[in-house]
């Protein structure tokens, strides 16, 4: 329903856009005809008739918009333009009136075209979802259905070249899928049975059968559309500041024009002032830059939920990172198995794999993956309990940290794997195991730093951010090894709620803080930061809703890109505003002195709008080297 409404809205606005273009072109032709006729024939009536037609074609819509704005309690450039048009028309300057209306409508079309960039992104996203899908019936027969009718559990067949109709899991077949529209990843991704696929991605090669896991309204693509729409509707502090003073702008300009008219008795000067004072360049300064920035970010799989974050991110002077899955690969590998006497390594590993069967923690996935490689068939436990950052309890098995086992009355021996007095180094994560309340052994796991983490840290430091902190619930030895490699501060063995408290403390020290995590167990810390960035959020409800900036992929180079984009966006907005204000002030003085005729005023006014739009459009090229 929401998607249908959005498409109707886009169609309605595009229809209005086309009608205004036709009106502008038609009126412009009559205006040109009026000027040419005036040059060829000496009879002024012959040139005034097409001038009047042009003025009416172009001016009546302008007056209608101005009256409509006033009726709804709004004031903007339409009021200035309507006053200028009416004044010129009333003194018989039909061609001047038509020129005023022509260039004002042209400026409005430029503004409209620049501000619908984000909506065009949504419209293009809408087109990613296929209207129909091939659903497999219980007997394997194919049925063509509408994509929005698909529900969880339905199985669809996707042939090469088809778009995936919804989020799901491959149950049969192998293929490569282009996920560029969702994650920003330019290369197709190989997919096999068990792999996740996202609605809106393109099946490049083989035929696959996919079981739908989400309803149409809950797909990753749908959530991205909502985020882009929300970003377009949000406002930055600069935009709110402009709104705050907009109510004073119109009365002041009208008063100045009235004063000039009173003392000079030259209505052309007042008309020129009204034309020059139209604030469209000021109004365009921020939205055009922000739309360009949003488009550049979306191209790289970076979704900015609120444009106000773009102003804040450039001022960030401290960053906090989660370790596992953010700075490290998040893919743990088994480093050692240490059972107690009387228990084999296979028995201990099997016990841990069964206990961790229902957990999604990276350590659990590593153990279960090792069990799968050994060909074991695991049975899920009847009872399961998990505490984030501590461990799990499954039937009579406890797996987790020392504190977790101690809290259940388990006596822990003094010499454990991962301790300084053992043969195992302290840079590994350790899972302790208890069976029937007795310590049964431990396994050690090792994570690996991402290849691009070091370069990302270097770029961030070069950007002026010196305080870099890694927070981890992992063992101190494992966390310190990563921190030493990346040259950042570290705090280890802390719970998710402790991460949030640490973020709060850093902010209270006067830092503007960005928090980077995976958006799952980091959600409290993400919410506490000035800027929050969720990594690899494709398919994750929690990640998408817990951060102000969402990365649909796991590429760390997007983080310095965000900081650079923020600084560039703020710089472009300031350039636009300073130029617009100085331009208006200078031309107001020239208009008041009689130097600028109304016809020239509208040309110069329109030219300023072009300059602002083109200056903002430079942001569209940001991040091209990362594509």
Coordinates of C-alpha atoms in Angstrom, one line a residue:
X1 CA 0.0 0.0 0.0
X2 CA 2.8 2.4 0.9
X3 CA 4.7 1.6 -2.2
X4 CA 1.5 2.2 -4.3
X5 CA 0.9 5.5 -2.7
X6 CA 4.5 6.6 -3.2
X7 CA 4.4 5.7 -6.9
X8 CA 1.1 7.6 -7.3
X9 CA 2.8 10.6 -5.6
X10 CA 5.8 10.4 -7.9
X11 CA 3.5 10.1 -11.0
X12 CA 1.4 13.1 -9.9
X13 CA 4.5 15.3 -9.3
X14 CA 6.1 14.2 -12.6
X15 CA 2.8 15.1 -14.4
X16 CA 2.9 18.5 -12.8
X17 CA 6.5 18.8 -13.8
X18 CA 5.8 18.0 -17.4
X19 CA 2.8 20.4 -17.6
X20 CA 4.9 23.2 -16.2
X21 CA 7.6 22.5 -18.8
X22 CA 5.0 22.6 -21.6
X23 CA 3.6 25.9 -20.2
X24 CA 7.1 27.4 -19.8
X25 CA 8.1 26.4 -23.4
X26 CA 4.8 27.6 -24.9
X27 CA 4.9 30.9 -23.1
X28 CA 8.6 31.3 -24.0
X29 CA 7.9 30.9 -27.7
X30 CA 5.2 33.6 -27.5
X31 CA 7.7 35.8 -25.6
X32 CA 10.3 35.3 -28.3
X33 CA 7.7 36.0 -31.0
X34 CA 6.9 39.2 -29.2
X35 CA 10.5 40.4 -29.2
X36 CA 11.1 39.5 -32.8
X37 CA 7.8 41.1 -34.0
X38 CA 8.7 44.3 -32.1
X39 CA 12.0 44.4 -34.0
X40 CA 10.5 43.8 -37.4
X41 CA 7.3 45.9 -37.2
X42 CA 6.8 49.4 -36.0
X43 CA 3.2 48.8 -34.9
X44 CA 3.5 48.1 -31.1
X45 CA 0.1 46.3 -31.1
X46 CA 1.5 43.4 -33.2
X47 CA 4.3 42.8 -30.6
X48 CA 2.1 43.4 -27.6
X49 CA -0.5 40.7 -28.5
X50 CA 2.0 37.7 -28.3
X51 CA 3.6 39.5 -25.2
X52 CA 0.2 39.5 -23.5
X53 CA -0.5 35.9 -24.4
X54 CA 3.0 34.9 -23.1
X55 CA 2.4 36.9 -19.9
X56 CA -0.9 35.2 -19.2
X57 CA 0.3 31.7 -20.0
X58 CA 3.3 32.1 -17.7
X59 CA 2.0 34.5 -15.1
X60 CA -1.4 33.0 -14.2
X61 CA 0.2 29.8 -12.8
X62 CA 2.7 31.9 -10.9
X63 CA -0.1 34.0 -9.3
X64 CA -2.1 30.8 -8.5
X65 CA 0.9 29.3 -6.7
X66 CA 1.4 32.5 -4.7
X67 CA -2.2 32.7 -3.7
X68 CA -2.2 29.0 -2.7
X69 CA 0.9 29.5 -0.6
X70 CA -0.6 32.5 1.2
X71 CA -3.9 30.6 1.7
X72 CA -1.9 27.8 3.5
X73 CA 0.1 30.3 5.5
X74 CA 3.4 29.8 3.6
X75 CA 5.7 32.4 2.1
X76 CA 8.4 31.8 -0.4
X77 CA 9.7 33.0 -3.8
X78 CA 6.3 32.7 -5.4
X79 CA 5.1 35.9 -3.6
X80 CA 8.0 38.0 -4.8
X81 CA 7.6 36.7 -8.3
X82 CA 3.8 37.3 -8.3
X83 CA 4.3 40.9 -7.1
X84 CA 6.9 41.6 -9.7
X85 CA 4.8 40.1 -12.4
X86 CA 1.7 42.0 -11.4
X87 CA 3.5 45.3 -11.1
X88 CA 5.1 45.0 -14.6
X89 CA 1.8 43.8 -16.2
X90 CA -0.1 46.7 -14.6
X91 CA 2.1 49.4 -16.1
X92 CA 1.9 47.8 -19.6
X93 CA 5.4 46.1 -19.6
X94 CA 3.9 42.8 -20.9
X95 CA 7.2 41.4 -22.2
X96 CA 9.0 42.3 -19.0
X97 CA 6.2 40.6 -17.0
X98 CA 6.3 37.5 -19.3
X99 CA 10.1 37.4 -18.9
X100 CA 9.8 37.6 -15.1
X101 CA 7.3 34.8 -15.1
X102 CA 9.3 32.7 -17.6
X103 CA 12.6 32.8 -15.6
X104 CA 10.8 32.3 -12.3
X105 CA 9.1 29.2 -13.5
X106 CA 12.4 28.1 -15.0
X107 CA 14.1 28.6 -11.6
X108 CA 11.3 26.7 -9.9
X109 CA 11.7 23.8 -12.3
X110 CA 15.4 23.7 -11.6
X111 CA 14.7 23.6 -7.9
X112 CA 12.1 20.9 -8.3
X113 CA 14.3 18.8 -10.5
X114 CA 17.2 19.1 -8.0
X115 CA 15.0 18.1 -5.0
X116 CA 13.4 15.0 -6.5
X117 CA 16.8 13.3 -6.7
X118 CA 16.1 11.2 -3.5
X119 CA 12.6 10.4 -4.8
X120 CA 14.1 9.2 -8.0
X121 CA 16.2 6.9 -5.9
X122 CA 13.0 5.5 -4.4
X123 CA 11.4 5.2 -7.8
X124 CA 14.4 3.3 -9.1
X125 CA 14.3 1.1 -6.0
X126 CA 10.6 0.4 -6.7
X127 CA 11.5 -0.8 -10.2
X128 CA 14.0 -3.3 -8.7
X129 CA 11.1 -5.4 -7.3
X130 CA 9.5 -7.5 -10.0
X131 CA 5.8 -7.2 -10.4
X132 CA 5.4 -11.0 -10.7
X133 CA 7.1 -14.2 -9.5
X134 CA 7.1 -17.9 -10.3
X135 CA 5.8 -19.7 -7.3
X136 CA 6.2 -23.5 -6.9
X137 CA 3.1 -25.4 -5.8
X138 CA 3.3 -28.4 -3.5
X139 CA 3.5 -30.7 -6.4
X140 CA 6.3 -28.7 -8.0
X141 CA 4.2 -27.0 -10.7
X142 CA 4.9 -23.4 -11.5
X143 CA 2.3 -20.7 -10.8
X144 CA 2.7 -17.0 -11.8
X145 CA 1.7 -14.8 -8.9
X146 CA 2.1 -11.1 -7.9
X147 CA 5.3 -10.5 -5.9
X148 CA 3.4 -8.6 -3.1
X149 CA 1.2 -11.7 -2.5
X150 CA 4.2 -13.8 -1.5
X151 CA 4.3 -14.9 2.1
X152 CA 6.8 -16.6 4.4
X153 CA 7.4 -20.2 3.5
X154 CA 6.5 -19.8 -0.2
X155 CA 9.1 -21.2 -2.7
X156 CA 9.8 -19.3 -5.8
X157 CA 11.9 -20.3 -8.9
X158 CA 14.3 -17.6 -10.2
X159 CA 15.8 -18.1 -13.6
X160 CA 18.9 -16.3 -15.0
X161 CA 18.2 -12.6 -15.6
X162 CA 15.2 -12.5 -13.2
X163 CA 15.0 -10.2 -10.2
X164 CA 14.6 -11.8 -6.8
X165 CA 11.0 -11.1 -5.6
X166 CA 11.8 -11.1 -1.8
X167 CA 14.2 -11.9 0.9
X168 CA 14.8 -15.6 1.3
X169 CA 17.1 -18.7 1.4
X170 CA 18.3 -20.8 -1.5
X171 CA 17.1 -24.3 -1.1
X172 CA 18.1 -25.7 -4.5
X173 CA 20.6 -24.6 -7.2
X174 CA 23.6 -22.4 -7.4
X175 CA 24.1 -19.1 -9.0
X176 CA 25.8 -15.7 -9.0
X177 CA 23.6 -12.7 -7.9
X178 CA 24.3 -9.0 -8.5
X179 CA 23.6 -7.2 -5.2
X180 CA 24.9 -3.8 -6.3
X181 CA 21.5 -2.1 -5.7
X182 CA 21.3 -3.4 -2.1
X183 CA 24.9 -3.6 -0.8
X184 CA 26.8 -1.5 -3.2
X185 CA 29.0 -4.5 -4.1
X186 CA 29.9 -4.2 -7.8
X187 CA 30.8 -7.9 -8.4
X188 CA 28.2 -10.6 -8.5
X189 CA 28.2 -12.9 -5.4
X190 CA 28.3 -16.7 -5.7
X191 CA 25.4 -18.3 -3.8
X192 CA 24.7 -21.9 -2.9
X193 CA 21.9 -23.7 -1.0
X194 CA 21.6 -22.1 2.5
X195 CA 22.7 -18.7 1.3
X196 CA 20.6 -15.6 1.9
X197 CA 19.3 -13.6 -1.0
X198 CA 17.7 -10.2 -1.0
X199 CA 14.7 -8.9 -2.9
X200 CA 15.6 -6.6 -5.8
X201 CA 18.9 -8.4 -6.5
X202 CA 19.5 -9.9 -10.0
X203 CA 20.1 -13.6 -10.7
X204 CA 23.0 -13.6 -13.1
X205 CA 23.7 -17.2 -14.0
X206 CA 22.0 -20.4 -12.8
X207 CA 18.4 -21.3 -11.9
X208 CA 17.7 -21.3 -8.1
X209 CA 14.7 -22.1 -5.9
X210 CA 14.3 -19.7 -3.0
X211 CA 12.2 -20.1 0.1
X212 CA 10.8 -16.7 1.1
X213 CA 11.6 -15.8 4.7
X214 CA 9.9 -12.3 5.0
X215 CA 6.6 -10.8 3.9
X216 CA 6.8 -8.2 1.1
X217 CA 6.6 -5.2 3.5
X218 CA 9.5 -6.4 5.6
X219 CA 12.1 -7.1 3.0
X220 CA 15.6 -5.4 3.0
X221 CA 14.6 -3.5 -0.1
X222 CA 11.4 -2.2 1.5
X223 CA 13.4 -1.0 4.6
X224 CA 15.9 0.8 2.3
X225 CA 13.1 2.6 0.6
X226 CA 11.7 3.7 3.9
X227 CA 15.1 5.0 5.0
X228 CA 15.7 7.0 1.9
X229 CA 12.2 8.5 2.2
X230 CA 12.8 9.4 5.8
X231 CA 16.2 11.0 5.0
X232 CA 14.5 13.1 2.3
X233 CA 11.9 14.4 4.8
X234 CA 14.4 15.1 7.6
X235 CA 16.0 18.5 8.0
X236 CA 19.5 19.7 9.0
X237 CA 20.3 22.4 11.6
X238 CA 21.2 24.8 8.7
X239 CA 17.8 24.1 7.1
X240 CA 16.0 24.7 10.4
X241 CA 17.9 28.0 10.8
X242 CA 16.8 29.2 7.4
X243 CA 13.2 28.3 8.3
X244 CA 13.5 30.3 11.6
X245 CA 14.4 33.5 9.8
X246 CA 12.2 33.0 6.7
X247 CA 9.2 34.7 8.4
X248 CA 11.2 37.9 8.7
X249 CA 12.7 37.9 5.2
X250 CA 9.6 38.7 3.1
X251 CA 8.4 41.7 5.2
X252 CA 11.9 43.2 5.3
X253 CA 12.4 43.0 1.5
X254 CA 8.9 44.4 0.9
X255 CA 9.6 47.3 3.2
X256 CA 13.0 48.1 1.4
X257 CA 11.3 47.9 -2.0
X258 CA 8.5 50.3 -0.8
X259 CA 11.1 52.7 0.6
X260 CA 13.0 52.8 -2.7
X261 CA 9.7 53.3 -4.6
X262 CA 8.6 56.1 -2.3
X263 CA 11.8 58.1 -2.7
X264 CA 12.6 57.4 -6.4
X265 CA 9.1 57.0 -7.9
X266 CA 10.7 54.4 -10.2
X267 CA 8.7 51.2 -10.1
X268 CA 11.3 49.3 -12.2
X269 CA 13.8 49.6 -9.3
X270 CA 11.3 48.1 -6.9
X271 CA 10.4 45.3 -9.3
X272 CA 14.1 44.5 -9.8
X273 CA 14.6 44.4 -6.0
X274 CA 11.7 42.0 -5.6
X275 CA 13.0 39.7 -8.4
X276 CA 16.6 39.7 -7.0
X277 CA 15.3 39.1 -3.4
X278 CA 13.5 35.9 -4.4
X279 CA 15.3 33.5 -2.0
X280 CA 15.4 30.4 -4.2
X281 CA 19.2 30.3 -4.2
X282 CA 19.2 30.3 -0.4
X283 CA 16.4 27.7 -0.3
X284 CA 18.4 25.5 -2.8
X285 CA 21.7 25.8 -1.0
X286 CA 21.1 23.0 1.5
X287 CA 18.6 20.6 -0.2
X288 CA 20.6 20.3 -3.5
X289 CA 23.8 19.5 -1.6
X290 CA 22.1 17.0 0.6
X291 CA 20.3 15.2 -2.2
X292 CA 23.6 14.9 -4.1
X293 CA 25.3 13.5 -0.9
X294 CA 22.5 11.0 -0.3
X295 CA 22.8 9.8 -3.9
X296 CA 26.6 9.5 -3.7
X297 CA 26.3 7.5 -0.5
X298 CA 23.5 5.2 -1.7
X299 CA 25.6 4.3 -4.7
X300 CA 28.2 2.8 -2.3
X301 CA 25.6 1.0 -0.2
X302 CA 25.6 3.7 2.5
X303 CA 22.1 4.6 3.7
X304 CA 21.9 7.8 5.7
X305 CA 18.7 7.7 7.8
X306 CA 18.7 11.4 8.8
X307 CA 20.4 14.1 6.8
X308 CA 21.2 16.0 10.0
X309 CA 23.9 13.3 10.7
X310 CA 25.8 14.6 7.7
X311 CA 26.5 17.8 9.5
X312 CA 27.5 16.1 12.7
X313 CA 29.7 13.4 11.1
X314 CA 32.2 16.0 9.8
X315 CA 32.8 17.3 13.3
X316 CA 33.4 13.8 14.9
X317 CA 36.7 13.8 16.9
X318 CA 36.5 10.3 18.5
X319 CA 35.3 6.9 17.3
X320 CA 34.4 3.7 19.1
X321 CA 34.5 0.3 17.4
X322 CA 33.2 -3.1 18.2
X323 CA 35.8 -5.8 17.6
X324 CA 34.2 -9.0 16.4
X325 CA 32.7 -8.6 12.9
X326 CA 33.7 -5.0 12.6
X327 CA 37.5 -4.7 12.9
X328 CA 37.9 -8.4 12.6
X329 CA 36.4 -10.8 10.1
X330 CA 34.0 -12.2 12.7
X331 CA 34.8 -15.7 11.4
X332 CA 36.5 -17.5 14.2
X333 CA 38.5 -20.7 13.7
X334 CA 39.2 -23.4 16.2
X335 CA 42.7 -23.0 17.7
X336 CA 42.8 -25.7 20.4
X337 CA 40.7 -28.3 22.4
X338 CA 41.5 -28.9 26.1
X339 CA 39.3 -31.6 27.7
X340 CA 39.7 -32.8 31.3
X341 CA 41.1 -36.3 31.8
X342 CA 38.7 -39.0 30.8
X343 CA 37.1 -37.0 28.1
X344 CA 38.2 -37.0 24.5
X345 CA 38.6 -33.9 22.3
X346 CA 35.7 -35.1 20.0
X347 CA 33.4 -35.7 23.0
X348 CA 34.1 -32.2 24.4
X349 CA 33.7 -30.5 21.0
X350 CA 30.4 -32.4 20.3
X351 CA 29.0 -31.3 23.7
X352 CA 29.9 -27.6 22.9
X353 CA 28.4 -27.9 19.4
X354 CA 25.1 -29.2 20.8
X355 CA 24.9 -26.6 23.5
X356 CA 25.6 -23.8 21.0
X357 CA 23.3 -25.2 18.3
X358 CA 20.7 -22.4 18.7
X359 CA 23.2 -19.5 19.2
X360 CA 24.1 -17.0 16.5
X361 CA 27.3 -15.8 18.2
X362 CA 30.4 -16.0 16.1
X363 CA 32.1 -18.4 18.5
X364 CA 29.0 -20.7 18.4
X365 CA 29.1 -20.6 14.5
X366 CA 32.8 -21.5 14.6
X367 CA 32.2 -24.6 16.8
X368 CA 29.2 -25.7 14.8
X369 CA 31.1 -25.2 11.5
X370 CA 33.9 -27.4 12.8
X371 CA 31.4 -30.1 13.8
X372 CA 29.9 -29.9 10.3
X373 CA 33.3 -30.4 8.7
X374 CA 33.7 -33.5 10.8
X375 CA 30.4 -34.8 9.4
X376 CA 28.6 -34.8 12.7
X377 CA 24.8 -34.7 12.8
X378 CA 23.7 -32.5 15.8
X379 CA 20.5 -32.6 17.7
X380 CA 19.3 -29.3 19.2
X381 CA 18.9 -29.3 23.0
X382 CA 15.5 -29.4 24.6
X383 CA 16.2 -26.4 26.9
X384 CA 18.2 -23.4 25.8
X385 CA 19.2 -20.2 27.6
X386 CA 21.6 -17.5 26.4
X387 CA 23.0 -14.4 28.0
X388 CA 24.6 -11.9 25.7
X389 CA 28.3 -11.5 26.4
X390 CA 28.4 -14.4 28.9
X391 CA 27.4 -17.8 27.6
X392 CA 24.7 -20.4 27.0
X393 CA 23.0 -23.1 29.1
X394 CA 21.6 -26.1 27.2
X395 CA 20.1 -29.0 29.2
X396 CA 23.0 -30.0 31.5
X397 CA 25.8 -28.2 29.6
X398 CA 27.2 -24.8 30.3
X399 CA 29.4 -23.0 27.8
X400 CA 30.9 -19.5 28.1
X401 CA 33.1 -17.3 30.2
X402 CA 34.5 -17.9 33.6
X403 CA 31.9 -15.6 35.2
X404 CA 29.1 -17.6 33.6
X405 CA 30.3 -20.9 34.9
X406 CA 31.0 -19.5 38.4
X407 CA 27.6 -17.9 38.6
X408 CA 26.2 -21.5 38.2
X409 CA 28.4 -22.8 41.0
X410 CA 31.1 -24.4 38.8
X411 CA 34.5 -24.7 40.4
X412 CA 37.1 -23.5 37.9
X413 CA 40.7 -24.8 38.0
X414 CA 43.5 -22.2 38.2
X415 CA 45.4 -23.2 35.0
X416 CA 43.2 -22.5 32.0
X417 CA 43.9 -22.3 28.3
X418 CA 44.6 -18.6 27.4
X419 CA 46.1 -17.7 30.8
X420 CA 49.7 -16.6 31.0
X421 CA 50.7 -19.7 32.9
X422 CA 49.4 -22.1 30.3
X423 CA 51.0 -23.2 27.1
X424 CA 48.3 -21.4 25.1
X425 CA 48.8 -17.7 24.2
X426 CA 46.6 -15.1 25.6
X427 CA 45.4 -13.7 22.3
X428 CA 42.7 -16.3 21.7
X429 CA 39.1 -16.4 22.8
X430 CA 38.3 -19.2 25.3
X431 CA 35.1 -21.1 25.8
X432 CA 34.9 -23.0 29.1
X433 CA 32.6 -26.0 29.4
X434 CA 30.8 -27.6 32.4
X435 CA 28.8 -30.8 32.3
X436 CA 26.4 -31.6 35.2
X437 CA 27.9 -28.7 37.2
X438 CA 31.5 -29.9 36.8
X439 CA 34.3 -28.3 34.8
X440 CA 34.8 -30.4 31.6
X441 CA 37.4 -28.5 29.6
X442 CA 37.8 -25.6 27.2
X443 CA 38.3 -24.7 23.5
X444 CA 40.2 -21.7 22.2
X445 CA 39.2 -19.7 19.1
X446 CA 41.0 -17.1 17.1
X447 CA 39.6 -14.3 15.0
X448 CA 41.6 -12.4 12.3
X449 CA 41.9 -8.6 11.7
X450 CA 40.3 -7.5 8.4
X451 CA 42.7 -6.7 5.6
X452 CA 41.4 -3.2 5.2
X453 CA 41.1 -2.3 8.9
X454 CA 44.6 -0.9 9.1
X455 CA 44.2 1.4 6.1
X456 CA 40.8 2.5 7.4
X457 CA 42.4 3.5 10.7
X458 CA 45.1 5.4 8.9
X459 CA 42.6 7.4 6.8
X460 CA 40.6 8.2 9.9
X461 CA 43.6 9.6 11.7
X462 CA 44.6 11.6 8.6
X463 CA 41.1 13.0 8.8
X464 CA 41.9 14.5 12.2
X465 CA 40.3 11.9 14.5
X466 CA 42.9 10.8 17.1
X467 CA 40.9 9.1 19.8
X468 CA 40.1 5.6 18.5
X469 CA 38.8 3.1 21.0
X470 CA 37.9 -0.6 20.5
X471 CA 35.4 -2.1 22.9
X472 CA 35.1 -5.9 23.1
X473 CA 33.5 -8.5 25.2
X474 CA 36.3 -10.8 24.3
X475 CA 39.2 -11.8 26.5
X476 CA 41.8 -9.1 27.1
X477 CA 44.6 -11.0 25.4
X478 CA 42.6 -11.4 22.1
X479 CA 41.4 -7.8 22.2
X480 CA 44.8 -6.4 22.9
X481 CA 46.4 -8.3 20.0
X482 CA 43.9 -6.6 17.6
X483 CA 44.3 -3.2 19.3
X484 CA 48.1 -3.4 19.0
X485 CA 47.9 -4.3 15.3
X486 CA 45.6 -1.3 14.7
X487 CA 47.2 1.1 17.1
X488 CA 44.1 2.0 19.0
X489 CA 42.9 2.1 22.6
X490 CA 41.1 -1.0 23.9
X491 CA 38.7 -2.1 26.7
X492 CA 38.0 -5.8 26.9
X493 CA 35.8 -8.3 28.7
X494 CA 32.9 -5.8 28.9
X495 CA 29.2 -6.6 28.4
X496 CA 26.9 -4.8 25.9
X497 CA 25.5 -2.5 28.6
X498 CA 29.0 -1.6 29.7
X499 CA 29.8 -0.6 26.1
X500 CA 26.9 1.9 26.3
X501 CA 28.2 3.3 29.6
X502 CA 31.7 3.7 28.1
X503 CA 30.3 5.6 25.1
X504 CA 28.4 7.9 27.5
X505 CA 31.5 8.6 29.4
X506 CA 33.5 9.5 26.3
X507 CA 30.8 11.9 25.2
X508 CA 30.7 13.5 28.6
X509 CA 34.4 14.2 28.2
X510 CA 33.5 16.6 25.4
X511 CA 34.0 14.4 22.4
X512 CA 31.7 14.2 19.4
X513 CA 31.6 10.5 19.1
X514 CA 30.9 8.0 16.3
X515 CA 30.1 4.4 17.2
X516 CA 30.7 1.6 14.7
X517 CA 29.3 -1.9 15.2
X518 CA 27.2 -4.7 13.7
X519 CA 24.0 -3.3 15.1
X520 CA 23.0 -6.5 17.0
X521 CA 24.6 -6.8 20.4
X522 CA 26.0 -3.2 19.9
X523 CA 22.5 -1.6 19.6
X524 CA 22.7 0.1 23.1
X525 CA 26.1 1.6 22.3
X526 CA 25.1 2.6 18.8
X527 CA 22.1 4.5 20.3
X528 CA 24.3 6.3 22.7
X529 CA 26.7 7.8 20.1
X530 CA 26.3 11.2 18.3
X531 CA 26.7 9.3 15.1
X532 CA 26.1 5.5 14.8
X533 CA 27.2 3.3 11.9
X534 CA 25.9 -0.2 11.6
X535 CA 28.1 -2.5 9.5
X536 CA 26.8 -5.2 7.1
X537 CA 23.1 -4.4 7.8
X538 CA 21.6 -6.1 4.7
X539 CA 18.9 -8.4 6.0
X540 CA 19.2 -7.2 9.6
X541 CA 16.1 -5.5 11.2
X542 CA 18.0 -4.6 14.3
X543 CA 21.0 -3.1 12.5
X544 CA 18.8 -1.0 10.2
X545 CA 16.8 0.5 13.1
X546 CA 19.6 0.9 15.6
X547 CA 21.9 3.2 13.6
X548 CA 21.8 6.7 12.0
X549 CA 24.0 5.5 9.1
X550 CA 23.6 2.0 7.7
X551 CA 26.2 0.2 5.6
X552 CA 24.6 -2.5 3.6
X553 CA 28.1 -4.2 3.2
X554 CA 31.1 -4.8 5.4
X555 CA 33.6 -2.6 3.6
X556 CA 35.5 -0.5 6.1
X557 CA 36.6 2.1 3.5
X558 CA 33.0 3.4 3.7
X559 CA 33.7 4.8 7.2
X560 CA 36.3 7.4 6.2
X561 CA 34.2 8.0 3.1
X562 CA 31.3 9.0 5.3
X563 CA 33.5 11.5 7.3
X564 CA 34.9 13.0 4.1
X565 CA 31.4 13.2 2.5
X566 CA 30.1 15.0 5.6
X567 CA 32.9 17.6 5.6
X568 CA 32.5 18.1 1.8
X569 CA 28.7 18.5 2.2
X570 CA 28.9 21.0 5.0
X571 CA 31.5 22.9 2.9
X572 CA 29.3 23.0 -0.2
X573 CA 26.3 24.2 1.8
X574 CA 28.4 27.0 3.4
X575 CA 29.7 28.0 -0.1
X576 CA 26.1 28.0 -1.5
X577 CA 24.8 30.1 1.4
X578 CA 27.6 32.7 1.4
X579 CA 27.4 33.1 -2.4
X580 CA 23.6 33.4 -2.3
X581 CA 23.5 36.0 0.5
X582 CA 26.3 38.1 -1.0
X583 CA 24.8 37.8 -4.5
X584 CA 21.4 39.0 -3.3
X585 CA 22.9 41.9 -1.2
X586 CA 25.0 43.2 -4.1
X587 CA 22.3 43.0 -6.7
X588 CA 19.8 44.5 -4.3
X589 CA 22.0 47.6 -4.0
X590 CA 22.4 47.7 -7.8
X591 CA 18.7 47.3 -8.3
X592 CA 17.9 50.1 -5.8
X593 CA 20.3 52.4 -7.7
X594 CA 18.6 51.7 -11.0
X595 CA 21.6 49.9 -12.5
X596 CA 19.7 46.6 -13.2
X597 CA 16.5 46.5 -15.3
X598 CA 13.8 43.9 -14.3
X599 CA 14.5 41.9 -17.4
X600 CA 18.2 41.6 -16.6
X601 CA 17.3 41.0 -13.0
X602 CA 15.4 37.8 -13.8
X603 CA 18.3 36.5 -16.0
X604 CA 20.8 37.1 -13.2
X605 CA 18.5 35.6 -10.6
X606 CA 18.1 32.4 -12.7
X607 CA 21.9 32.3 -13.4
X608 CA 22.5 32.2 -9.6
X609 CA 20.2 29.2 -9.2
X610 CA 22.1 27.4 -11.9
X611 CA 25.4 28.1 -10.1
X612 CA 24.1 26.8 -6.8
X613 CA 22.8 23.6 -8.4
X614 CA 26.0 22.9 -10.3
X615 CA 28.1 23.5 -7.2
X616 CA 26.0 21.0 -5.2
X617 CA 26.2 18.5 -8.1
X618 CA 29.9 18.2 -7.5
X619 CA 29.1 15.9 -4.5
X620 CA 27.6 13.3 -6.9
X621 CA 31.2 12.3 -7.8
X622 CA 32.3 11.7 -4.2
X623 CA 33.4 8.1 -3.7
X624 CA 33.7 7.2 -7.4
X625 CA 37.1 5.7 -6.7
X626 CA 35.4 3.2 -4.3
X627 CA 32.8 2.0 -6.8

